[in-house]
CSV table of C-alpha atoms and ligand atoms in Angstrom, one decimal:
chain,number,residue,atom,x,y,z
A,1,MET,CA,-11.2,24.4,-2.8
A,2,ALA,CA,-13.6,22.2,-0.9
A,3,SER,CA,-12.9,18.5,-0.3
A,4,ASP,CA,-14.3,16.2,-3.0
A,5,LEU,CA,-15.1,13.7,-0.3
A,6,ASP,CA,-17.8,14.7,2.0
A,7,LEU,CA,-16.9,13.8,5.6
A,8,ASP,CA,-20.2,12.0,6.0
A,9,LYS,CA,-19.5,9.9,2.9
A,10,SER,CA,-16.1,8.6,3.9
A,11,ASP,CA,-17.2,5.7,6.1
A,12,HIS,CA,-15.4,2.4,5.6
A,13,ASP,CA,-18.4,1.2,3.4
A,14,GLN,CA,-18.0,4.2,1.2
A,15,MET,CA,-14.3,3.9,0.9
A,16,VAL,CA,-13.8,0.1,0.5
A,17,SER,CA,-16.0,-2.8,-0.8
A,18,GLY,CA,-15.5,-6.5,-1.1
A,19,ARG,CA,-13.3,-8.4,1.3
A,20,SER,CA,-9.5,-8.5,1.0
A,21,LEU,CA,-7.5,-11.4,2.3
A,22,TRP,CA,-5.7,-9.7,5.2
A,23,GLY,CA,-5.9,-10.2,8.9
A,24,LYS,CA,-7.0,-13.8,9.1
A,25,SER,CA,-4.7,-14.9,11.9
A,26,GLY,CA,-4.7,-11.6,13.8
A,27,ILE,CA,-6.1,-10.5,17.2
A,28,ARG,CA,-8.1,-7.4,16.8
A,29,PRO,CA,-7.3,-4.7,19.4
A,30,ALA,CA,-10.0,-4.0,22.0
A,31,TRP,CA,-11.8,-0.9,21.1
A,32,ARG,CA,-14.1,0.7,23.5
A,33,PRO,CA,-16.8,3.5,23.2
A,34,ILE,CA,-15.9,6.8,24.7
A,35,GLU,CA,-17.6,7.2,28.1
A,36,GLN,CA,-16.6,10.6,29.2
A,37,SER,CA,-14.7,13.8,28.2
A,38,PHE,CA,-11.0,13.7,28.9
A,39,SER,CA,-7.6,15.3,28.2
A,40,THR,CA,-4.4,13.8,26.7
A,41,ASP,CA,-1.0,14.8,25.3
A,42,VAL,CA,-1.8,13.6,21.8
A,43,ALA,CA,-5.0,12.5,20.1
A,44,VAL,CA,-4.6,10.5,16.9
A,45,ILE,CA,-7.7,10.5,14.9
A,46,GLY,CA,-7.9,7.4,12.8
A,47,GLY,CA,-6.8,3.8,13.6
A,48,GLY,CA,-5.6,2.6,10.2
A,49,ILE,CA,-2.0,1.9,9.4
A,50,THR,CA,-1.1,5.6,9.6
A,51,GLY,CA,-2.7,6.2,13.0
A,52,ALA,CA,-1.1,2.9,14.2
A,53,LEU,CA,2.4,4.0,13.1
A,54,VAL,CA,2.0,7.4,14.6
A,55,ALA,CA,0.6,6.0,17.9
A,56,GLU,CA,3.5,3.5,18.1
A,57,HIS,CA,6.1,6.1,17.5
A,58,LEU,CA,4.7,8.8,19.8
A,59,THR,CA,4.2,6.4,22.7
A,60,ALA,CA,7.9,5.3,22.2
A,61,ARG,CA,8.8,9.0,22.6
A,62,GLY,CA,6.9,9.0,25.9
A,63,PHE,CA,3.7,10.9,24.9
A,64,SER,CA,0.4,9.9,26.4
A,65,VAL,CA,-1.7,9.0,23.4
A,66,VAL,CA,-5.3,8.2,22.5
A,67,VAL,CA,-6.3,6.7,19.2
A,68,ILE,CA,-9.8,7.6,18.1
A,69,ASP,CA,-11.7,5.8,15.4
A,70,ARG,CA,-15.4,5.8,14.6
A,71,GLU,CA,-15.3,2.3,13.0
A,72,GLU,CA,-13.3,-0.8,13.6
A,73,PRO,CA,-9.6,0.0,13.3
A,74,GLY,CA,-7.9,-1.2,10.1
A,75,PHE,CA,-11.0,-1.7,8.0
A,76,GLY,CA,-10.7,1.6,6.1
A,77,SER,CA,-8.3,1.8,3.1
A,78,THR,CA,-5.7,-0.1,5.1
A,79,ALA,CA,-7.7,-3.4,4.7
A,80,ALA,CA,-7.9,-2.7,0.9
A,81,SER,CA,-4.2,-2.1,0.5
A,82,THR,CA,-2.1,-4.5,-1.5
A,83,ALA,CA,0.7,-3.6,1.0
A,84,MET,CA,3.7,-3.4,-1.4
A,85,LEU,CA,6.1,-1.5,0.8
A,86,GLN,CA,8.0,0.4,-1.9
A,87,TRP,CA,10.5,3.3,-1.9
A,88,GLU,CA,9.9,4.0,-5.6
A,89,ILE,CA,7.3,6.8,-5.7
A,90,ASP,CA,4.3,7.1,-8.1
A,91,SER,CA,6.2,10.1,-9.6
A,92,THR,CA,9.5,9.1,-11.2
A,93,LEU,CA,12.7,10.8,-10.1
A,94,ALA,CA,12.7,12.5,-13.5
A,95,GLU,CA,9.2,13.9,-12.9
A,96,LEU,CA,10.1,15.1,-9.4
A,97,GLU,CA,13.3,16.7,-10.8
A,98,ASP,CA,11.1,18.5,-13.4
A,99,TYR,CA,8.8,19.8,-10.5
A,100,TYR,CA,11.4,20.6,-7.9
A,101,GLY,CA,15.0,20.3,-9.3
A,102,PHE,CA,17.4,17.4,-8.9
A,103,GLU,CA,18.7,17.9,-5.4
A,104,ARG,CA,15.3,18.2,-3.8
A,105,ALA,CA,13.9,15.3,-5.9
A,106,ALA,CA,16.9,13.0,-5.0
A,107,GLY,CA,16.5,13.9,-1.3
A,108,ILE,CA,12.8,12.9,-1.5
A,109,TYR,CA,13.7,9.6,-3.1
A,110,ARG,CA,16.4,8.8,-0.6
A,111,ARG,CA,14.1,9.6,2.3
A,112,SER,CA,11.5,7.2,0.9
A,113,GLY,CA,14.2,4.5,0.8
A,114,ALA,CA,15.1,5.3,4.4
A,115,ALA,CA,11.4,5.1,5.4
A,116,VAL,CA,11.1,1.5,4.0
A,117,ALA,CA,14.4,0.6,5.7
A,118,GLY,CA,13.1,2.1,9.0
A,119,LEU,CA,9.8,0.3,8.8
A,120,SER,CA,11.5,-3.0,8.1
A,121,LYS,CA,13.8,-2.4,11.1
A,122,LEU,CA,10.8,-1.6,13.4
A,123,ILE,CA,9.0,-4.8,12.3
A,124,ALA,CA,12.1,-7.0,12.7
A,125,ALA,CA,13.2,-5.5,16.1
A,126,ASN,CA,9.8,-6.2,17.5
A,127,GLY,CA,9.2,-9.5,15.8
A,128,ILE,CA,5.9,-8.4,14.5
A,129,PRO,CA,4.2,-11.3,12.8
A,130,CYS,CA,2.7,-9.7,9.7
A,131,GLY,CA,3.9,-11.7,6.7
A,132,PHE,CA,6.7,-9.2,6.3
A,133,ARG,CA,9.3,-10.1,3.6
A,134,PRO,CA,12.0,-8.0,2.0
A,135,ARG,CA,11.5,-7.9,-1.7
A,136,ASN,CA,13.1,-6.6,-4.9
A,137,THR,CA,11.0,-4.7,-7.3
A,138,LEU,CA,10.6,-4.9,-11.1
A,139,TYR,CA,9.3,-1.7,-12.6
A,140,LEU,CA,8.3,-2.7,-16.2
A,141,ALA,CA,8.2,-0.5,-19.2
A,142,ALA,CA,4.9,-0.5,-21.2
A,143,ASN,CA,6.6,-0.2,-24.7
A,144,GLN,CA,9.8,0.8,-26.4
A,145,GLU,CA,9.5,4.5,-25.7
A,146,GLY,CA,8.8,3.6,-22.0
A,147,ALA,CA,11.9,1.5,-22.0
A,148,ARG,CA,14.0,4.5,-23.2
A,149,ASN,CA,12.5,6.7,-20.5
A,150,MET,CA,13.3,4.0,-18.0
A,151,LEU,CA,16.9,3.8,-19.0
A,152,GLU,CA,17.1,7.5,-18.5
A,153,GLU,CA,15.3,7.2,-15.1
A,154,ARG,CA,17.9,4.6,-14.0
A,155,GLN,CA,20.8,6.8,-15.0
A,156,LEU,CA,19.2,9.7,-13.0
A,157,ARG,CA,18.7,7.4,-10.0
A,158,ARG,CA,22.3,6.3,-10.2
A,159,ARG,CA,23.3,10.0,-10.0
A,160,ALA,CA,21.1,10.3,-6.9
A,161,GLY,CA,22.9,7.3,-5.3
A,162,LEU,CA,19.8,5.1,-5.6
A,163,PRO,CA,20.3,1.3,-6.0
A,164,GLY,CA,19.1,-0.8,-8.9
A,165,VAL,CA,19.9,-1.9,-12.5
A,166,TYR,CA,18.3,-1.4,-15.8
A,167,LEU,CA,17.4,-4.6,-17.7
A,168,GLU,CA,17.0,-4.7,-21.4
A,169,HIS,CA,14.5,-7.1,-23.0
A,170,PRO,CA,16.9,-10.0,-23.5
A,171,ASP,CA,18.0,-9.9,-19.9
A,172,LEU,CA,14.5,-9.4,-18.6
A,173,PHE,CA,13.3,-12.3,-20.7
A,174,THR,CA,16.1,-14.8,-19.8
A,175,GLN,CA,16.3,-13.9,-16.1
A,176,PHE,CA,12.6,-13.3,-15.4
A,177,GLU,CA,10.7,-14.8,-18.3
A,178,LEU,CA,8.9,-11.5,-18.7
A,179,ASP,CA,8.3,-10.2,-22.2
A,180,ARG,CA,8.7,-6.5,-21.9
A,181,ASP,CA,10.9,-3.9,-23.6
A,182,GLY,CA,12.8,-3.0,-20.4
A,183,ALA,CA,12.6,-2.7,-16.6
A,184,ILE,CA,14.3,-1.3,-13.6
A,185,TYR,CA,15.2,-4.0,-11.0
A,186,SER,CA,15.8,-2.6,-7.5
A,187,PRO,CA,16.4,-3.9,-4.0
A,188,GLY,CA,15.1,-2.4,-0.8
A,189,SER,CA,11.3,-2.9,-0.9
A,190,ALA,CA,9.1,-5.3,1.1
A,191,GLU,CA,5.6,-6.7,1.5
A,192,CYS,CA,3.4,-7.5,4.5
A,193,ASP,CA,-0.2,-8.1,5.7
A,194,PRO,CA,-1.3,-4.5,6.4
A,195,LEU,CA,-4.0,-5.4,8.9
A,196,LEU,CA,-1.8,-7.6,11.0
A,197,LEU,CA,0.8,-4.9,11.0
A,198,THR,CA,-1.8,-2.2,12.0
A,199,TRP,CA,-3.2,-4.3,14.9
A,200,ALA,CA,0.3,-5.2,16.2
A,201,LEU,CA,1.4,-1.6,16.2
A,202,ILE,CA,-1.8,-0.5,18.1
A,203,GLU,CA,-1.1,-3.3,20.6
A,204,MET,CA,2.4,-2.0,21.1
A,205,ALA,CA,1.1,1.5,21.7
A,206,VAL,CA,-1.6,0.2,24.1
A,207,ARG,CA,1.1,-1.7,26.1
A,208,ARG,CA,2.8,1.6,26.6
A,209,GLY,CA,-0.4,3.1,27.9
A,210,ALA,CA,-2.2,4.4,24.8
A,211,ARG,CA,-6.0,4.2,24.8
A,212,LEU,CA,-8.1,3.1,21.8
A,213,VAL,CA,-11.6,4.6,21.8
A,214,SER,CA,-14.6,4.5,19.5
A,215,ALA,CA,-15.9,7.9,18.6
A,216,SER,CA,-16.5,10.1,15.6
A,217,VAL,CA,-14.7,13.4,15.7
A,218,ALA,CA,-17.1,15.9,14.3
A,219,ALA,CA,-15.2,19.2,14.8
A,220,LEU,CA,-11.8,20.6,16.0
A,221,HIS,CA,-11.1,23.9,17.7
A,222,SER,CA,-7.6,25.1,18.3
A,223,GLU,CA,-7.3,27.8,21.0
A,224,GLY,CA,-4.1,28.9,22.8
A,225,ASP,CA,-2.0,25.8,23.4
A,226,ARG,CA,-4.9,23.3,23.4
A,227,VAL,CA,-7.0,21.6,20.8
A,228,THR,CA,-10.6,20.5,21.6
A,229,MET,CA,-12.3,17.8,19.7
A,230,GLU,CA,-16.1,17.5,19.6
A,231,THR,CA,-17.3,13.9,19.3
A,232,ASP,CA,-20.6,12.8,17.9
A,233,GLY,CA,-21.8,11.6,21.3
A,234,GLY,CA,-21.2,15.1,22.8
A,235,HIS,CA,-18.0,14.2,24.7
A,236,LEU,CA,-15.0,16.5,24.4
A,237,ILE,CA,-11.4,15.4,24.1
A,238,GLU,CA,-8.7,18.0,24.8
A,239,ALA,CA,-5.2,17.5,23.6
A,240,GLN,CA,-1.9,19.4,23.3
A,241,HIS,CA,-1.5,18.0,19.8
A,242,VAL,CA,-3.8,16.3,17.4
A,243,VAL,CA,-2.7,14.1,14.5
A,244,LEU,CA,-5.2,13.6,11.6
A,245,ALA,CA,-4.7,10.1,10.3
A,246,THR,CA,-8.2,9.9,8.9
A,247,GLY,CA,-7.4,8.5,5.5
A,248,TYR,CA,-8.9,10.7,2.8
A,249,SER,CA,-10.9,13.4,4.5
A,250,MET,CA,-10.2,15.9,7.2
A,251,PRO,CA,-12.8,16.3,10.0
A,252,GLY,CA,-14.7,19.4,9.2
A,253,LEU,CA,-11.8,20.8,7.1
A,254,ASP,CA,-11.1,21.3,3.4
A,255,MET,CA,-8.5,19.0,1.8
A,256,PRO,CA,-5.4,20.9,0.4
A,257,LYS,CA,-5.5,21.9,-3.2
A,258,LEU,CA,-3.0,19.3,-4.2
A,259,HIS,CA,-5.3,16.4,-3.2
A,260,ARG,CA,-7.5,14.3,-5.6
A,261,SER,CA,-9.2,11.0,-5.1
A,262,SER,CA,-9.3,7.9,-7.3
A,263,SER,CA,-10.0,4.2,-6.9
A,264,SER,CA,-8.1,0.9,-7.4
A,265,TRP,CA,-9.4,-2.6,-7.9
A,266,ALA,CA,-7.6,-5.8,-6.6
A,267,LEU,CA,-7.8,-9.6,-6.5
A,268,ALA,CA,-6.1,-12.5,-4.7
A,269,THR,CA,-5.9,-15.7,-6.6
A,270,VAL,CA,-6.1,-19.2,-5.2
A,271,SER,CA,-2.8,-20.5,-3.8
A,272,GLN,CA,-0.2,-21.3,-6.5
A,273,ASP,CA,2.4,-23.9,-6.8
A,274,PRO,CA,5.4,-21.9,-5.6
A,275,ALA,CA,7.5,-23.4,-8.3
A,276,ASN,CA,5.5,-21.4,-10.8
A,277,PHE,CA,6.3,-18.0,-9.4
A,278,TRP,CA,8.6,-15.5,-11.2
A,279,ARG,CA,12.1,-15.1,-9.9
A,280,ASP,CA,12.6,-13.7,-6.4
A,281,ARG,CA,8.8,-13.2,-6.1
A,282,ALA,CA,9.7,-9.6,-6.8
A,283,LEU,CA,7.0,-6.9,-6.5
A,284,ILE,CA,6.0,-6.1,-10.0
A,285,TRP,CA,4.5,-2.8,-11.2
A,286,GLU,CA,4.3,-1.1,-14.6
A,287,ASP,CA,4.7,2.3,-16.1
A,288,ASN,CA,1.4,2.3,-17.8
A,289,HIS,CA,-2.1,4.0,-17.5
A,290,PRO,CA,-4.0,2.2,-16.2
A,291,TYR,CA,-1.3,0.1,-14.6
A,292,LEU,CA,-1.0,-3.4,-13.2
A,293,TYR,CA,0.8,-4.3,-10.0
A,294,MET,CA,1.4,-7.8,-8.6
A,295,ARG,CA,3.0,-9.5,-5.6
A,296,THR,CA,2.8,-12.8,-3.9
A,297,THR,CA,1.6,-13.7,-0.3
A,298,ALA,CA,2.9,-15.8,2.5
A,299,ASP,CA,0.2,-18.5,1.6
A,300,ASN,CA,1.4,-18.5,-2.1
A,301,ARG,CA,-1.3,-16.4,-3.7
A,302,ILE,CA,-0.9,-13.8,-6.3
A,303,VAL,CA,-2.3,-10.4,-5.3
A,304,ALA,CA,-2.8,-8.2,-8.4
A,305,GLY,CA,-4.4,-4.8,-8.8
A,306,GLY,CA,-4.7,-1.7,-10.7
A,307,GLU,CA,-7.1,-0.4,-13.4
A,308,ASP,CA,-7.1,2.8,-11.3
A,309,ASP,CA,-9.5,5.5,-12.4
A,310,GLY,CA,-11.1,8.6,-11.0
A,311,THR,CA,-14.4,7.0,-9.8
A,312,ILE,CA,-15.2,7.9,-6.3
A,313,ASP,CA,-18.9,7.2,-6.1
A,314,PRO,CA,-19.1,3.9,-4.1
A,315,GLN,CA,-21.9,2.4,-6.1
A,316,ALA,CA,-20.2,3.2,-9.4
A,317,ARG,CA,-16.9,1.8,-8.1
A,318,ASN,CA,-18.7,-1.4,-7.0
A,319,ARG,CA,-20.5,-1.8,-10.3
A,320,LYS,CA,-17.2,-1.7,-12.1
A,321,LEU,CA,-15.7,-4.5,-9.9
A,322,PRO,CA,-16.5,-7.5,-12.1
A,323,ALA,CA,-15.2,-5.9,-15.3
A,324,LYS,CA,-12.1,-4.5,-13.6
A,325,ILE,CA,-11.3,-7.9,-12.1
A,326,VAL,CA,-11.6,-9.6,-15.6
A,327,ALA,CA,-9.3,-6.9,-17.0
A,328,ILE,CA,-6.7,-7.5,-14.2
A,329,GLN,CA,-6.9,-11.3,-14.7
A,330,GLU,CA,-6.3,-10.9,-18.4
A,331,LYS,CA,-3.4,-8.6,-17.9
A,332,MET,CA,-1.9,-10.9,-15.3
A,333,LYS,CA,-2.2,-13.9,-17.6
A,334,ARG,CA,-0.6,-12.0,-20.5
A,335,LEU,CA,2.3,-11.0,-18.3
A,336,TRP,CA,2.7,-14.3,-16.4
A,337,PRO,CA,1.1,-17.1,-18.3
A,338,LYS,CA,2.0,-19.6,-15.6
A,339,ALA,CA,-0.4,-17.9,-13.2
A,340,ASP,CA,-3.5,-19.8,-12.1
A,341,THR,CA,-5.9,-16.9,-12.4
A,342,ARG,CA,-8.8,-18.3,-10.4
A,343,VAL,CA,-9.7,-15.7,-7.8
A,344,GLU,CA,-10.8,-16.2,-4.2
A,345,HIS,CA,-10.9,-12.5,-3.1
A,346,THR,CA,-11.9,-9.4,-5.0
A,347,TRP,CA,-12.2,-5.9,-3.6
A,348,CYS,CA,-11.8,-2.2,-4.4
A,349,GLY,CA,-11.1,1.0,-2.6
A,350,THR,CA,-10.9,4.7,-3.0
A,351,PHE,CA,-7.6,6.3,-2.2
A,352,GLY,CA,-6.0,9.8,-2.2
A,353,GLU,CA,-3.4,11.0,-4.6
A,354,THR,CA,-1.6,14.3,-4.9
A,355,ALA,CA,-0.5,16.2,-8.0
A,356,ASP,CA,3.2,15.4,-7.3
A,357,GLY,CA,2.7,11.9,-5.9
A,358,LEU,CA,4.0,13.0,-2.5
A,359,PRO,CA,2.2,12.7,0.9
A,360,LEU,CA,0.7,15.5,2.9
A,361,ILE,CA,2.6,15.6,6.2
A,362,GLY,CA,3.0,18.4,8.8
A,363,PRO,CA,1.2,21.2,10.6
A,364,LEU,CA,-2.1,22.4,9.3
A,365,PRO,CA,-1.4,26.0,8.1
A,366,GLU,CA,-4.7,27.2,9.5
A,367,MET,CA,-4.8,25.4,12.8
A,368,LEU,CA,-2.2,25.4,15.6
A,369,HIS,CA,-1.1,22.1,17.2
A,370,VAL,CA,-2.9,20.0,14.5
A,371,PHE,CA,-0.8,17.8,12.2
A,372,ALA,CA,-1.8,16.0,9.1
A,373,ALA,CA,-0.5,12.5,8.4
A,374,TYR,CA,-1.8,11.5,4.9
A,375,GLY,CA,0.4,8.9,3.2
A,376,TYR,CA,-0.9,9.1,-0.3
A,377,GLY,CA,-0.5,7.2,-3.5
A,378,GLY,CA,0.8,3.7,-4.3
A,379,ASN,CA,3.3,3.8,-1.5
A,380,GLY,CA,1.0,5.3,1.1
A,381,ILE,CA,2.3,3.0,3.9
A,382,THR,CA,5.9,4.0,3.3
A,383,PHE,CA,4.8,7.6,3.6
A,384,SER,CA,2.7,6.8,6.8
A,385,TYR,CA,6.0,5.6,8.4
A,386,LEU,CA,7.7,8.8,7.3
A,387,ALA,CA,4.7,10.8,8.7
A,388,ALA,CA,5.1,9.2,12.1
A,389,GLN,CA,8.8,10.0,12.3
A,390,MET,CA,8.4,13.6,11.0
A,391,ILE,CA,5.5,14.4,13.3
A,392,GLY,CA,7.3,12.9,16.3
A,393,ALA,CA,10.3,15.1,15.5
A,394,MET,CA,8.1,18.2,15.0
A,395,MET,CA,6.4,17.6,18.4
A,396,ALA,CA,9.9,17.4,19.9
A,397,GLY,CA,10.6,20.9,18.5
A,398,MET,CA,12.9,19.7,15.7
A,399,HIS,CA,12.9,21.3,12.2
A,400,ARG,CA,14.5,20.3,9.0
A,401,ASP,CA,14.3,22.2,5.8
A,402,TRP,CA,13.2,19.1,3.9
A,403,PHE,CA,10.0,18.9,6.0
A,404,GLU,CA,8.7,21.5,3.6
A,405,ASP,CA,8.9,19.0,0.7
A,406,PHE,CA,5.8,17.3,2.2
A,407,ALA,CA,4.0,20.4,3.6
A,408,LEU,CA,0.3,20.8,3.0
A,409,ASP,CA,0.7,24.3,1.5
A,410,ARG,CA,3.7,23.4,-0.7
A,411,ASP,CA,3.7,24.9,-4.2
A,412,GLY,CA,3.0,21.7,-6.1
A,413,PRO,CA,3.3,21.2,-9.8
A,414,GLY,CA,-0.4,21.5,-10.7
A,415,LEU,CA,-0.6,24.8,-8.8
A,416,ARG,CA,2.6,26.2,-10.3
A,417,ARG,CA,1.5,25.3,-13.8
A,418,PHE,CA,-2.0,26.8,-13.1
A,419,ALA,CA,-0.2,30.0,-12.0
A,420,GLU,CA,2.1,30.0,-15.0
A,421,ASP,CA,-1.0,29.5,-17.3
A,422,LEU,CA,-2.6,32.6,-15.7
A,423,VAL,CA,0.5,34.6,-16.3
A,424,ARG,CA,0.7,33.4,-19.9
A,425,VAL,CA,-3.0,34.2,-20.6
A,426,GLY,CA,-2.4,37.6,-19.0
A,427,ASP,CA,0.6,38.3,-21.2
A,428,GLU,CA,-1.4,37.2,-24.3
A,429,LEU,CA,-4.2,39.6,-23.4
A,430,ARG,CA,-1.9,42.5,-22.9
B,1,FAD,C1,-6.8,-1.0,-3.6
B,1,FAD,C2,-5.7,-0.2,-2.9
B,1,FAD,C3,-4.4,-0.7,-3.0
B,1,FAD,C4,-3.3,-0.1,-2.3
B,1,FAD,N1,-2.1,-0.6,-2.4
B,1,FAD,C5,-1.0,0.0,-1.7
B,1,FAD,C6,0.2,-0.7,-1.7
B,1,FAD,O1,0.5,-1.7,-2.4
B,1,FAD,N2,1.2,-0.1,-1.0
B,1,FAD,C7,1.0,1.0,-0.2
B,1,FAD,O2,1.9,1.5,0.5
B,1,FAD,N3,-0.2,1.7,-0.2
B,1,FAD,C8,-1.3,1.1,-0.9
B,1,FAD,N4,-2.5,1.7,-0.9
B,1,FAD,C9,-2.7,2.9,-0.1
B,1,FAD,C10,-2.7,2.6,1.4
B,1,FAD,O3,-3.6,1.5,1.5
B,1,FAD,C11,-3.1,3.8,2.2
B,1,FAD,O4,-2.2,4.8,2.0
B,1,FAD,C12,-3.3,3.5,3.6
B,1,FAD,O5,-4.1,2.4,3.9
B,1,FAD,C13,-3.9,4.7,4.3
B,1,FAD,O6,-4.1,4.3,5.7
B,1,FAD,P1,-4.7,5.3,6.7
B,1,FAD,O7,-4.5,4.8,8.0
B,1,FAD,O8,-4.1,6.7,6.4
B,1,FAD,O9,-6.2,5.4,6.3
B,1,FAD,P2,-7.4,4.4,6.6
B,1,FAD,O10,-7.0,3.0,6.7
B,1,FAD,O11,-8.6,4.7,5.7
B,1,FAD,O12,-7.8,4.8,8.1
B,1,FAD,C14,-8.4,6.0,8.4
B,1,FAD,C15,-9.3,5.8,9.7
B,1,FAD,O13,-9.8,7.1,10.1
B,1,FAD,C16,-11.1,6.9,10.6
B,1,FAD,N5,-11.8,8.2,10.6
B,1,FAD,C17,-12.0,9.0,9.5
B,1,FAD,N6,-12.6,10.1,9.9
B,1,FAD,C18,-12.8,10.0,11.2
B,1,FAD,C19,-13.4,10.8,12.2
B,1,FAD,N7,-13.9,12.0,11.9
B,1,FAD,N8,-13.5,10.4,13.5
B,1,FAD,C20,-13.0,9.2,13.9
B,1,FAD,N9,-12.4,8.4,13.0
B,1,FAD,C21,-12.3,8.8,11.7
B,1,FAD,C22,-11.7,5.9,9.6
B,1,FAD,O14,-12.8,5.2,10.3
B,1,FAD,C23,-10.6,5.0,9.3
B,1,FAD,O15,-10.6,3.8,10.1
B,1,FAD,C24,-3.6,1.1,-1.6
B,1,FAD,C25,-4.9,1.6,-1.4
B,1,FAD,C26,-5.9,0.9,-2.1
B,1,FAD,C27,-7.3,1.5,-1.9
C-alpha cells in the first residue's frame, strides 16, 4: 500500500500549523548546509525528538553520527506535541491482550513503563532544563459503561504488575473534584517541553562529535554493507547504518500497512492561579472519541488538546482550527470549571497512528542496514525513547524476541482481521 502522505507534502508547514508555546528559553542547535559528500557510521534522518534521542544514544555508544534535517530541527510534529510522557498506550491492555494475548500485551505495557522511567533518568542524570516534571495520570471514563470497562482494565493491569488504582465516582469527585463515573489513577508518567528536550539532546550528541546538517534526503540505496543517501543538492552521504526518524513519511518508501495518519488540535491558556489547579496537576486524558487531554505547564498554563480526526489535508486541518479550539475550550470548562479558558496559543498537527497503537521500530524488511524509528500515537515520545534504545542494541548485534512486537512487518490486528474476513468470505462462497 502506498503512503497516504506524499513525501513532498510532509514539510513542517504541511504537518503543523499555528505556534505552540514550546522552546521559548532554549538555544537552537547550530545547523549547517551540507557542503560536500561524506561517510559516517550512522546517519539519522530527522532532527525532531526521535532523531535527537537516537543521536544522543548512539553517540553515547561510541558511533560517529550525523543528523540530517531539511528544515529547522524540532519544528515538525515535535513542536506540536503536548508532551505528556505517558506509559499508558493508546490501546488499552485489554485491547492489546485481544490482539496479541496476555503475556505479550503485558510485556509491551511494562516496556512502555520502563521507557518513561529511562527517559526520566536520562533527563535527570544530565540535568536537562526542559520543564520536566514527574506526573501521575488520570484516565477518565466517558460514561458508566466506560467506567465498568475501566475497572476491568485496572484488574488486568494489576495482573500484569502495573501500578495504579481504580477510582469510583465518589472518590474521584471528593479527591479530584472531577465529575466522571470512574478513572484509573496511575503513577510513573511525566511532562516536559519537547523542543527544549530535543535541542538539549542534539547538543549532547554534538558535544560527543555528532554533526547536524541541513539537507533533504531524496533517495536511499542499500548495497552490500553500506547505504548511500542522495540529497537534493546532489551530495551523497554514505553510512554503515541509517535511522529513519522522519516523522510520518519515509524518504522514497511506502509506509507499512499498519500506518494511518490523523490530526490533533491543541491550545495553551493564559497562566492560571496555581491554587485553581486540580490535585497533583495530574495528566488527564479520557477514554472517549474524540477525546480530551489536559496537562499544566511550568509557567502555570493549561495545555489541552484532542478532537482528533482523520483530516490530513493541511488547509482543511487549518480551517477546522477555530471550531476545534472552541470545542476543546468547552470540554475543558465542563470538566474543570475553575479553568480560565482564555487562550494564548493555538495549533494543530498531523501525526501517525497504527492499527494497534504501537510504534514502528526496527529494520526495514526490504532494505539492509536501514532502521525505522517511528514513535506513533499519543505517547509517541515514550516510543521514540524505546526506539533509540532498541536500535542501539540492534546495531550492537543484540536480539530479543520482544523486538518483534514493534516490527514494521508484524501481523497487526487490522491485517489479521482483514485476512480472517477473506477466509470467512471464501468459506461462505464455497
Ligand atoms: C497535536 C499533537 C499532540 C501530541 N501530543 C503528544 C503527547 O502528549 N505525548 C507524546 O508522547 N506524543 C504526542 N504527540 C506525538 C509526538 O509529538 C510525535 O510522536 C513526535 O513529535 C514525533 O517526533 P519525530 O521526531 O519522530 O517527528 P518530527 O518532529 O516530525 O521530526 C521529523 C523530522 O524529519 C525531517 N525530515 C522528514 N523527511 C526528511 C527528509 N527526506 N530529509 C531530511 N529531513 C527530513 C523533518 O523536517 C522533521 O524535522 C503529539 C502530536 C501532535 C501532532
